[in-house]
Amino acid sequence: MQLDLVLKFLKKLEKNNNKEWFDKNRPAYEEAKGEVKELVAQILKGISKFDSSIASLEPKDCMFRINRDVRFSKNKSPYKTNMGFMIAPGGKKSVKACYYVHLEPGNCFVAGGIWMPMPEQLKLIRQEIDYNGDALDKILKAKPFKKYFDGFDQEMKLTRMPKEYSEDNTHADFLKLKSFTVTMPLDEALIVNDKKIIPAIIQPFTELYKLNQFLNSALD
Protein backbone atom coordinates (compact mmCIF):
# COMPACT_ATOMS: atom_id res chain seq x y z
CA MET A 1 0.00 0.00 0.00
CA GLN A 2 0.94 3.61 -0.55
CA LEU A 3 -1.55 5.56 1.51
CA ASP A 4 0.54 8.70 1.17
CA LEU A 5 -0.89 8.85 -2.37
CA VAL A 6 -4.36 9.08 -0.85
CA LEU A 7 -3.53 12.07 1.34
CA LYS A 8 -1.63 13.80 -1.48
CA PHE A 9 -4.59 13.43 -3.82
CA LEU A 10 -7.06 14.67 -1.20
CA LYS A 11 -4.92 17.74 -0.48
CA LYS A 12 -4.96 18.65 -4.17
CA LEU A 13 -8.68 17.95 -4.43
CA GLU A 14 -9.40 20.31 -1.53
CA LYS A 15 -7.80 23.14 -3.53
CA ASN A 16 -9.43 22.13 -6.82
CA ASN A 17 -12.88 20.85 -5.91
CA ASN A 18 -14.50 21.00 -9.32
CA LYS A 19 -15.48 18.51 -12.01
CA GLU A 20 -13.07 19.81 -14.65
CA TRP A 21 -10.03 19.28 -12.41
CA PHE A 22 -11.32 15.93 -11.16
CA ASP A 23 -11.87 14.60 -14.67
CA LYS A 24 -8.32 15.60 -15.65
CA ASN A 25 -6.95 13.91 -12.54
CA ARG A 26 -9.12 10.81 -12.55
CA PRO A 27 -6.10 8.48 -12.93
CA ALA A 28 -4.71 9.85 -9.65
CA TYR A 29 -8.10 9.34 -8.03
CA GLU A 30 -8.32 5.75 -9.25
CA GLU A 31 -4.83 5.11 -7.89
CA ALA A 32 -5.79 6.55 -4.50
CA LYS A 33 -9.03 4.57 -4.50
CA GLY A 34 -7.06 1.40 -5.21
CA GLU A 35 -4.85 2.02 -2.18
CA VAL A 36 -7.89 2.50 0.06
CA LYS A 37 -9.43 -0.67 -1.37
CA GLU A 38 -6.31 -2.61 -0.37
CA LEU A 39 -6.48 -1.10 3.13
CA VAL A 40 -10.14 -2.15 3.44
CA ALA A 41 -9.26 -5.69 2.38
CA GLN A 42 -6.58 -5.96 5.05
CA ILE A 43 -8.79 -4.45 7.77
CA LEU A 44 -11.61 -6.82 6.84
CA LYS A 45 -9.21 -9.73 7.15
CA GLY A 46 -8.09 -8.53 10.59
CA ILE A 47 -11.58 -7.86 11.97
CA SER A 48 -12.98 -11.16 10.72
CA LYS A 49 -10.60 -12.97 13.10
CA PHE A 50 -12.65 -11.74 16.09
CA ASP A 51 -15.96 -10.66 14.49
CA SER A 52 -17.38 -13.31 12.15
CA SER A 53 -20.43 -11.18 11.35
CA ILE A 54 -18.47 -9.19 8.75
CA ALA A 55 -16.41 -12.07 7.32
CA SER A 56 -18.35 -12.27 4.04
CA LEU A 57 -17.95 -8.58 3.16
CA GLU A 58 -15.83 -7.35 0.25
CA PRO A 59 -14.14 -3.92 0.06
CA LYS A 60 -16.77 -2.60 -2.36
CA ASP A 61 -19.44 -3.29 0.27
CA CYS A 62 -17.74 -0.88 2.67
CA MET A 63 -16.35 2.00 0.62
CA PHE A 64 -18.20 5.30 0.18
CA ARG A 65 -18.44 7.26 -3.06
CA ILE A 66 -16.35 10.40 -3.27
CA ASN A 67 -19.21 12.35 -4.83
CA ARG A 68 -21.14 14.57 -2.44
CA ASP A 69 -24.93 14.82 -2.33
CA VAL A 70 -25.32 18.58 -2.71
CA ARG A 71 -29.11 18.70 -3.14
CA PHE A 72 -29.80 20.01 0.37
CA SER A 73 -26.42 21.57 1.14
CA LYS A 74 -25.25 25.16 0.92
CA ASN A 75 -21.81 23.79 0.09
CA LYS A 76 -22.03 22.86 -3.59
CA SER A 77 -18.51 21.40 -3.88
CA PRO A 78 -19.07 18.20 -5.85
CA TYR A 79 -16.53 15.99 -4.08
CA LYS A 80 -15.73 14.92 -0.54
CA THR A 81 -12.22 15.79 0.63
CA ASN A 82 -11.94 12.53 2.53
CA MET A 83 -12.07 8.81 1.83
CA GLY A 84 -13.78 6.64 4.38
CA PHE A 85 -15.15 3.15 4.78
CA MET A 86 -17.65 1.50 7.10
CA ILE A 87 -17.48 -2.14 8.07
CA ALA A 88 -20.71 -3.56 9.51
CA PRO A 89 -22.88 -6.64 9.03
CA GLY A 90 -24.54 -6.05 5.67
CA GLY A 91 -22.11 -3.35 4.55
CA LYS A 92 -22.04 0.43 4.57
CA LYS A 93 -25.85 0.87 4.55
CA SER A 94 -26.34 -1.31 7.61
CA VAL A 95 -28.20 -0.08 10.69
CA LYS A 96 -25.94 -2.25 12.86
CA ALA A 97 -22.93 -1.04 14.84
CA CYS A 98 -19.86 -0.49 12.68
CA TYR A 99 -16.11 -0.04 12.44
CA TYR A 100 -15.25 3.17 10.58
CA VAL A 101 -12.01 4.55 9.14
CA HIS A 102 -11.71 8.16 7.95
CA LEU A 103 -8.77 9.38 5.85
CA GLU A 104 -8.52 13.14 5.45
CA PRO A 105 -5.48 15.45 5.59
CA GLY A 106 -5.34 16.84 9.12
CA ASN A 107 -8.32 14.78 10.28
CA CYS A 108 -7.68 11.04 10.18
CA PHE A 109 -9.48 8.88 12.72
CA VAL A 110 -11.10 5.56 13.49
CA ALA A 111 -14.55 5.32 15.01
CA GLY A 112 -17.40 2.97 15.59
CA GLY A 113 -20.74 2.25 17.16
CA ILE A 114 -24.01 3.53 15.70
CA TRP A 115 -24.34 7.07 14.37
CA MET A 116 -27.80 8.68 14.59
CA PRO A 117 -29.95 5.53 14.63
CA MET A 118 -33.46 5.81 13.25
CA PRO A 119 -36.25 6.21 15.82
CA GLU A 120 -37.06 2.49 15.83
CA GLN A 121 -33.44 1.50 16.48
CA LEU A 122 -32.92 4.36 18.95
CA LYS A 123 -35.86 3.14 21.02
CA LEU A 124 -34.44 -0.40 21.14
CA ILE A 125 -30.97 0.82 22.14
CA ARG A 126 -32.40 2.97 24.94
CA GLN A 127 -34.44 0.03 26.18
CA GLU A 128 -31.30 -2.11 26.33
CA ILE A 129 -29.45 0.64 28.20
CA ASP A 130 -32.31 0.95 30.68
CA TYR A 131 -32.28 -2.82 31.28
CA ASN A 132 -28.57 -3.47 31.09
CA GLY A 133 -26.75 -0.14 31.36
CA ASP A 134 -24.29 -1.44 33.95
CA ALA A 135 -22.80 -3.75 31.31
CA LEU A 136 -22.38 -0.82 28.91
CA ASP A 137 -20.76 1.28 31.63
CA LYS A 138 -18.35 -1.57 32.34
CA ILE A 139 -17.34 -1.76 28.66
CA LEU A 140 -16.67 1.98 28.41
CA LYS A 141 -14.69 2.12 31.67
CA ALA A 142 -12.50 -0.95 31.04
CA LYS A 143 -8.80 -0.01 30.86
CA PRO A 144 -8.17 -1.71 27.50
CA PHE A 145 -11.10 0.21 25.98
CA LYS A 146 -10.10 3.54 27.54
CA LYS A 147 -6.62 3.12 26.08
CA TYR A 148 -8.17 3.99 22.72
CA PHE A 149 -11.59 5.59 23.30
CA ASP A 150 -12.65 8.23 25.81
CA GLY A 151 -16.34 7.40 26.10
CA PHE A 152 -19.20 8.27 23.79
CA ASP A 153 -18.98 11.30 21.51
CA GLN A 154 -21.21 14.01 22.97
CA GLU A 155 -22.18 16.14 19.97
CA MET A 156 -25.61 14.53 19.68
CA LYS A 157 -27.28 14.71 23.09
CA LEU A 158 -30.62 15.79 24.51
CA THR A 159 -30.72 18.43 27.24
CA ARG A 160 -33.58 16.62 28.97
CA MET A 161 -34.39 12.95 29.40
CA PRO A 162 -36.50 11.14 26.78
CA LYS A 163 -40.12 11.20 27.94
CA GLU A 164 -40.14 7.43 28.54
CA TYR A 165 -37.54 7.69 31.30
CA SER A 166 -37.30 9.54 34.61
CA GLU A 167 -34.74 12.26 35.16
CA ASP A 168 -33.12 10.28 38.01
CA ASN A 169 -32.48 7.18 35.88
CA THR A 170 -29.11 5.63 36.79
CA HIS A 171 -28.02 5.71 33.15
CA ALA A 172 -29.35 9.18 32.29
CA ASP A 173 -26.16 10.26 30.49
CA PHE A 174 -26.44 7.33 28.08
CA LEU A 175 -30.20 7.65 27.59
CA LYS A 176 -29.91 11.30 26.54
CA LEU A 177 -27.67 10.38 23.62
CA LYS A 178 -29.05 10.37 20.08
CA SER A 179 -25.87 8.86 18.68
CA PHE A 180 -23.72 6.07 20.13
CA THR A 181 -20.26 6.51 18.64
CA VAL A 182 -16.68 6.56 19.89
CA THR A 183 -13.72 8.11 18.08
CA MET A 184 -9.92 7.89 18.18
CA PRO A 185 -7.57 10.16 16.17
CA LEU A 186 -5.06 8.52 13.84
CA ASP A 187 -1.56 9.96 13.57
CA GLU A 188 -0.88 10.76 9.89
CA ALA A 189 2.64 9.42 10.36
CA LEU A 190 1.05 6.00 10.85
CA ILE A 191 -1.13 6.38 7.77
CA VAL A 192 1.90 6.34 5.50
CA ASN A 193 3.68 3.54 7.35
CA ASP A 194 2.57 0.25 5.79
CA LYS A 195 3.88 -1.85 8.67
CA LYS A 196 2.20 0.16 11.43
CA ILE A 197 -1.11 1.28 9.97
CA ILE A 198 -2.87 -2.10 10.08
CA PRO A 199 -2.22 -2.82 13.79
CA ALA A 200 -2.90 0.86 14.60
CA ILE A 201 -6.44 0.32 13.28
CA ILE A 202 -7.08 -3.29 14.26
CA GLN A 203 -5.98 -2.95 17.91
CA PRO A 204 -8.63 -0.36 18.87
CA PHE A 205 -11.21 -2.30 16.85
CA THR A 206 -10.65 -5.38 19.01
CA GLU A 207 -11.92 -3.31 21.95
CA LEU A 208 -14.63 -1.62 19.91
CA TYR A 209 -16.03 -5.08 19.15
CA LYS A 210 -17.33 -5.32 22.72
CA LEU A 211 -19.28 -2.08 22.38
CA ASN A 212 -20.63 -3.11 18.97
CA GLN A 213 -21.79 -6.41 20.43
CA PHE A 214 -23.74 -4.57 23.12
CA LEU A 215 -25.40 -2.20 20.65
CA ASN A 216 -26.22 -4.94 18.18
CA SER A 217 -27.74 -7.09 20.91
CA ALA A 218 -30.39 -4.39 21.29
CA LEU A 219 -31.27 -4.65 17.61
CA ASP A 220 -31.30 -8.44 17.24
PDB file of N, CA and C in Angstrom, residues 47 50-51 98-99 110-113 136 138-149 182 184 199-214:
ATOM      1  N   ILE A  47     -10.380  -7.871  11.135  1.00  0.00           N
ATOM      2  CA  ILE A  47     -11.576  -7.856  11.971  1.00  0.00           C
ATOM      3  C   ILE A  47     -12.271  -9.213  11.972  1.00  0.00           C
ATOM      4  N   PHE A  50     -11.944 -11.805  14.800  1.00  0.00           N
ATOM      5  CA  PHE A  50     -12.653 -11.740  16.087  1.00  0.00           C
ATOM      6  C   PHE A  50     -14.131 -11.382  15.931  1.00  0.00           C
ATOM      7  N   ASP A  51     -14.560 -10.994  14.735  1.00  0.00           N
ATOM      8  CA  ASP A  51     -15.963 -10.664  14.493  1.00  0.00           C
ATOM      9  C   ASP A  51     -16.406 -11.342  13.197  1.00  0.00           C
ATOM     10  N   CYS A  98     -20.882  -0.379  13.719  1.00  0.00           N
ATOM     11  CA  CYS A  98     -19.857  -0.489  12.680  1.00  0.00           C
ATOM     12  C   CYS A  98     -18.457  -0.191  13.199  1.00  0.00           C
ATOM     13  N   TYR A  99     -17.498  -0.476  12.317  1.00  0.00           N
ATOM     14  CA  TYR A  99     -16.109  -0.036  12.444  1.00  0.00           C
ATOM     15  C   TYR A  99     -15.894   0.947  11.297  1.00  0.00           C
ATOM     16  N   VAL A 110     -10.273   6.754  13.516  1.00  0.00           N
ATOM     17  CA  VAL A 110     -11.102   5.555  13.486  1.00  0.00           C
ATOM     18  C   VAL A 110     -12.259   5.787  14.447  1.00  0.00           C
ATOM     19  N   ALA A 111     -13.363   5.135  14.180  1.00  0.00           N
ATOM     20  CA  ALA A 111     -14.548   5.324  15.009  1.00  0.00           C
ATOM     21  C   ALA A 111     -15.415   4.079  14.912  1.00  0.00           C
ATOM     22  N   GLY A 112     -16.490   4.095  15.676  1.00  0.00           N
ATOM     23  CA  GLY A 112     -17.402   2.966  15.593  1.00  0.00           C
ATOM     24  C   GLY A 112     -18.617   3.169  16.462  1.00  0.00           C
ATOM     25  N   GLY A 113     -19.470   2.158  16.475  1.00  0.00           N
ATOM     26  CA  GLY A 113     -20.737   2.246  17.162  1.00  0.00           C
ATOM     27  C   GLY A 113     -21.857   2.493  16.164  1.00  0.00           C
ATOM     28  N   LEU A 136     -22.929  -1.827  29.817  1.00  0.00           N
ATOM     29  CA  LEU A 136     -22.383  -0.815  28.911  1.00  0.00           C
ATOM     30  C   LEU A 136     -21.361   0.042  29.629  1.00  0.00           C
ATOM     31  N   LYS A 138     -19.539  -0.755  32.110  1.00  0.00           N
ATOM     32  CA  LYS A 138     -18.349  -1.569  32.336  1.00  0.00           C
ATOM     33  C   LYS A 138     -17.473  -1.624  31.095  1.00  0.00           C
ATOM     34  N   ILE A 139     -18.093  -1.737  29.918  1.00  0.00           N
ATOM     35  CA  ILE A 139     -17.343  -1.760  28.655  1.00  0.00           C
ATOM     36  C   ILE A 139     -16.581  -0.452  28.469  1.00  0.00           C
ATOM     37  N   LEU A 140     -17.263   0.664  28.670  1.00  0.00           N
ATOM     38  CA  LEU A 140     -16.671   1.977  28.410  1.00  0.00           C
ATOM     39  C   LEU A 140     -15.575   2.339  29.415  1.00  0.00           C
ATOM     40  N   LYS A 141     -15.658   1.780  30.631  1.00  0.00           N
ATOM     41  CA  LYS A 141     -14.690   2.116  31.671  1.00  0.00           C
ATOM     42  C   LYS A 141     -13.535   1.125  31.766  1.00  0.00           C
ATOM     43  N   ALA A 142     -13.580   0.046  30.998  1.00  0.00           N
ATOM     44  CA  ALA A 142     -12.503  -0.949  31.037  1.00  0.00           C
ATOM     45  C   ALA A 142     -11.194  -0.326  30.546  1.00  0.00           C
ATOM     46  N   LYS A 143     -10.095  -0.604  31.211  1.00  0.00           N
ATOM     47  CA  LYS A 143      -8.799  -0.006  30.859  1.00  0.00           C
ATOM     48  C   LYS A 143      -8.394  -0.266  29.411  1.00  0.00           C
ATOM     49  N   PRO A 144      -8.543  -1.487  28.903  1.00  0.00           N
ATOM     50  CA  PRO A 144      -8.167  -1.709  27.503  1.00  0.00           C
ATOM     51  C   PRO A 144      -8.976  -0.845  26.520  1.00  0.00           C
ATOM     52  N   PHE A 145     -10.254  -0.632  26.839  1.00  0.00           N
ATOM     53  CA  PHE A 145     -11.097   0.205  25.981  1.00  0.00           C
ATOM     54  C   PHE A 145     -10.676   1.667  26.086  1.00  0.00           C
ATOM     55  N   LYS A 146     -10.458   2.135  27.316  1.00  0.00           N
ATOM     56  CA  LYS A 146     -10.103   3.538  27.535  1.00  0.00           C
ATOM     57  C   LYS A 146      -8.721   3.886  26.985  1.00  0.00           C
ATOM     58  N   LYS A 147      -7.923   2.875  26.705  1.00  0.00           N
ATOM     59  CA  LYS A 147      -6.623   3.117  26.077  1.00  0.00           C
ATOM     60  C   LYS A 147      -6.806   3.779  24.714  1.00  0.00           C
ATOM     61  N   TYR A 148      -7.930   3.492  24.078  1.00  0.00           N
ATOM     62  CA  TYR A 148      -8.172   3.995  22.723  1.00  0.00           C
ATOM     63  C   TYR A 148      -9.321   5.001  22.643  1.00  0.00           C
ATOM     64  N   PHE A 149     -10.373   4.789  23.433  1.00  0.00           N
ATOM     65  CA  PHE A 149     -11.591   5.592  23.297  1.00  0.00           C
ATOM     66  C   PHE A 149     -11.983   6.213  24.638  1.00  0.00           C
ATOM     67  N   VAL A 182     -17.952   6.237  19.246  1.00  0.00           N
ATOM     68  CA  VAL A 182     -16.679   6.559  19.894  1.00  0.00           C
ATOM     69  C   VAL A 182     -15.660   6.826  18.796  1.00  0.00           C
ATOM     70  N   MET A 184     -11.326   7.792  17.807  1.00  0.00           N
ATOM     71  CA  MET A 184      -9.916   7.886  18.178  1.00  0.00           C
ATOM     72  C   MET A 184      -9.129   8.486  17.015  1.00  0.00           C
ATOM     73  N   PRO A 199      -2.003  -2.632  12.352  1.00  0.00           N
ATOM     74  CA  PRO A 199      -2.221  -2.816  13.793  1.00  0.00           C
ATOM     75  C   PRO A 199      -2.753  -1.568  14.488  1.00  0.00           C
ATOM     76  N   ALA A 200      -2.410  -0.376  13.994  1.00  0.00           N
ATOM     77  CA  ALA A 200      -2.903   0.864  14.595  1.00  0.00           C
ATOM     78  C   ALA A 200      -4.420   0.971  14.472  1.00  0.00           C
ATOM     79  N   ILE A 201      -4.990   0.322  13.463  1.00  0.00           N
ATOM     80  CA  ILE A 201      -6.441   0.323  13.280  1.00  0.00           C
ATOM     81  C   ILE A 201      -7.086  -0.891  13.943  1.00  0.00           C
ATOM     82  N   ILE A 202      -6.487  -2.053  13.755  1.00  0.00           N
ATOM     83  CA  ILE A 202      -7.075  -3.288  14.262  1.00  0.00           C
ATOM     84  C   ILE A 202      -7.097  -3.332  15.790  1.00  0.00           C
ATOM     85  N   GLN A 203      -6.043  -2.863  16.444  1.00  0.00           N
ATOM     86  CA  GLN A 203      -5.983  -2.950  17.909  1.00  0.00           C
ATOM     87  C   GLN A 203      -7.141  -2.225  18.592  1.00  0.00           C
ATOM     88  N   PRO A 204      -7.448  -0.980  18.243  1.00  0.00           N
ATOM     89  CA  PRO A 204      -8.633  -0.360  18.866  1.00  0.00           C
ATOM     90  C   PRO A 204      -9.933  -1.043  18.473  1.00  0.00           C
ATOM     91  N   PHE A 205      -9.986  -1.619  17.279  1.00  0.00           N
ATOM     92  CA  PHE A 205     -11.208  -2.299  16.849  1.00  0.00           C
ATOM     93  C   PHE A 205     -11.473  -3.576  17.648  1.00  0.00           C
ATOM     94  N   THR A 206     -10.416  -4.196  18.165  1.00  0.00           N
ATOM     95  CA  THR A 206     -10.648  -5.384  19.006  1.00  0.00           C
ATOM     96  C   THR A 206     -11.408  -5.004  20.277  1.00  0.00           C
ATOM     97  N   GLU A 207     -11.176  -3.799  20.779  1.00  0.00           N
ATOM     98  CA  GLU A 207     -11.915  -3.313  21.945  1.00  0.00           C
ATOM     99  C   GLU A 207     -13.287  -2.779  21.546  1.00  0.00           C
ATOM    100  N   LEU A 208     -13.362  -2.141  20.405  1.00  0.00           N
ATOM    101  CA  LEU A 208     -14.630  -1.619  19.906  1.00  0.00           C
ATOM    102  C   LEU A 208     -15.642  -2.746  19.692  1.00  0.00           C
ATOM    103  N   TYR A 209     -15.163  -3.923  19.362  1.00  0.00           N
ATOM    104  CA  TYR A 209     -16.027  -5.082  19.146  1.00  0.00           C
ATOM    105  C   TYR A 209     -16.979  -5.305  20.321  1.00  0.00           C
ATOM    106  N   LYS A 210     -16.500  -5.093  21.535  1.00  0.00           N
ATOM    107  CA  LYS A 210     -17.329  -5.323  22.718  1.00  0.00           C
ATOM    108  C   LYS A 210     -18.495  -4.328  22.780  1.00  0.00           C
ATOM    109  N   LEU A 211     -18.218  -3.086  22.424  1.00  0.00           N
ATOM    110  CA  LEU A 211     -19.282  -2.081  22.382  1.00  0.00           C
ATOM    111  C   LEU A 211     -20.265  -2.409  21.264  1.00  0.00           C
ATOM    112  N   ASN A 212     -19.755  -2.775  20.094  1.00  0.00           N
ATOM    113  CA  ASN A 212     -20.628  -3.110  18.975  1.00  0.00           C
ATOM    114  C   ASN A 212     -21.533  -4.296  19.305  1.00  0.00           C
ATOM    115  N   GLN A 213     -20.992  -5.268  20.015  1.00  0.00           N
ATOM    116  CA  GLN A 213     -21.792  -6.411  20.430  1.00  0.00           C
ATOM    117  C   GLN A 213     -22.973  -5.962  21.303  1.00  0.00           C
ATOM    118  N   PHE A 214     -22.679  -5.072  22.239  1.00  0.00           N
ATOM    119  CA  PHE A 214     -23.744  -4.575  23.121  1.00  0.00           C
ATOM    120  C   PHE A 214     -24.828  -3.869  22.310  1.00  0.00           C
TER     121      PHE A 214
END
